[in-house]
CSV table of C-alpha atoms in Angstrom, one decimal:
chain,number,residue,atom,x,y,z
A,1,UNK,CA,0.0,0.0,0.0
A,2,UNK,CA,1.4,3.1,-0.6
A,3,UNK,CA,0.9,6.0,2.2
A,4,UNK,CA,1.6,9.9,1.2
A,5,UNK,CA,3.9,8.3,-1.8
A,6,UNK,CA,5.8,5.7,0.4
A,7,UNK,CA,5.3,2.0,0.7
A,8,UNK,CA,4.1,0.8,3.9
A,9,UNK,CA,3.6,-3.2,5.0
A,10,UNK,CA,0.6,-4.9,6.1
A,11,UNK,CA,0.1,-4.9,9.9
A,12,UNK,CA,-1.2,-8.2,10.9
A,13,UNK,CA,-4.4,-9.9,9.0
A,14,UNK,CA,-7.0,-8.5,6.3
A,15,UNK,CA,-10.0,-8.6,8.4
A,16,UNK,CA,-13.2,-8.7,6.5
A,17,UNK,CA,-12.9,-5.4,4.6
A,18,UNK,CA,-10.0,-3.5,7.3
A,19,UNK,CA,-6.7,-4.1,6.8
A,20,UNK,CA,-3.8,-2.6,9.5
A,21,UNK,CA,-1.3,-0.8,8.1
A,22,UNK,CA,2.5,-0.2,9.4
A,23,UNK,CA,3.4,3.0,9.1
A,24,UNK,CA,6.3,3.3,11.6
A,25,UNK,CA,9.1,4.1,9.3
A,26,UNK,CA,7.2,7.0,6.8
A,27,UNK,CA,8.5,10.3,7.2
A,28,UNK,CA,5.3,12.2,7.4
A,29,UNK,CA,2.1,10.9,9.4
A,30,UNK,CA,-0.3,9.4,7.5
A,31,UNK,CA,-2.7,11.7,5.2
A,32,UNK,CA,-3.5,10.4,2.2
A,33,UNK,CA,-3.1,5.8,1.4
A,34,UNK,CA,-3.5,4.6,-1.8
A,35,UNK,CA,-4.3,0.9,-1.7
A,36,UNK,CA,-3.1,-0.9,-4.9
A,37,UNK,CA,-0.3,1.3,-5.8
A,38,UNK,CA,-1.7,3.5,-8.2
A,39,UNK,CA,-0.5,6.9,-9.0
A,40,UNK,CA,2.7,7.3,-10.4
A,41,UNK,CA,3.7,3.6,-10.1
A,42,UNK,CA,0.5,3.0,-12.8
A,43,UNK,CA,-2.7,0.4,-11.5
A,44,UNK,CA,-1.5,-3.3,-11.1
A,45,UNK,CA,-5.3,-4.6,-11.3
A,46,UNK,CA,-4.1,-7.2,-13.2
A,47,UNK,CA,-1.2,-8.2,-10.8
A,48,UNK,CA,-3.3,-8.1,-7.9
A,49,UNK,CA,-6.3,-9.8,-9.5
A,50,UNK,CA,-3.4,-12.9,-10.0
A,51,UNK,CA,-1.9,-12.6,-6.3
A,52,UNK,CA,-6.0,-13.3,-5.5
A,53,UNK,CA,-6.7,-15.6,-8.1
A,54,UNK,CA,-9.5,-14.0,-9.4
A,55,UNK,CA,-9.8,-11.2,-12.4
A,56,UNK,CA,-9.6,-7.1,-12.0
A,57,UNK,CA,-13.0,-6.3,-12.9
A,58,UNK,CA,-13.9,-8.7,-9.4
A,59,UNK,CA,-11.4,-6.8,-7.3
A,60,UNK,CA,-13.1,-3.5,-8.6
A,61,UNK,CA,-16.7,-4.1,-8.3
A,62,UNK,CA,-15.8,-5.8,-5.0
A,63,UNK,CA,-15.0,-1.9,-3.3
A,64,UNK,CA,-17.7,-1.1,-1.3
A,65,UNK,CA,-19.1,2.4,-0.2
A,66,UNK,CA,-17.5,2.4,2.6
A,67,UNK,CA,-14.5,3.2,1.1
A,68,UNK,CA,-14.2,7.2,0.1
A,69,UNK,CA,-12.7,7.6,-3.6
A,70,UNK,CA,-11.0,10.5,-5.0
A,71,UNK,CA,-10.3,10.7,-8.4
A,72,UNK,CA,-7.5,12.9,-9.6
């Protein structure tokens, strides 16, 4: 996941739809996380999608509102 531009670990287990994130060693505190590393790094849907044996468009239509989205 990447946090204000950095990479930061997962902290323990995915829970449902939470996830804990490690964020000892970033330089600034947390703002802004970006889960999937999108950005500047470009979207990995389809590497993910493998990693979770499924395909992209399940990973996308799997978001739920709970989660806020900014577009840029």
């Amino acid at each position: 996941m990447l946090v204000n531009g950095e990479r930061a670990g997962l902290a323990g287990r995915v829970s449902m739809d939470m996830i804990g994130i490690d964020v000892t060693d970033l330089q600034r505190p947390p703002a802004l996380a970006t889960p999937w590393c999108c950005g500047e790094m470009g979207c990995r849907w389809r590497k993910f999608a493998v990693w979770a044996d499924t395909i992209p468009y399940e990973l996308l239509c799997g978001i739920s509102q709970r989660v806020a989205v900014t577009l840029r």
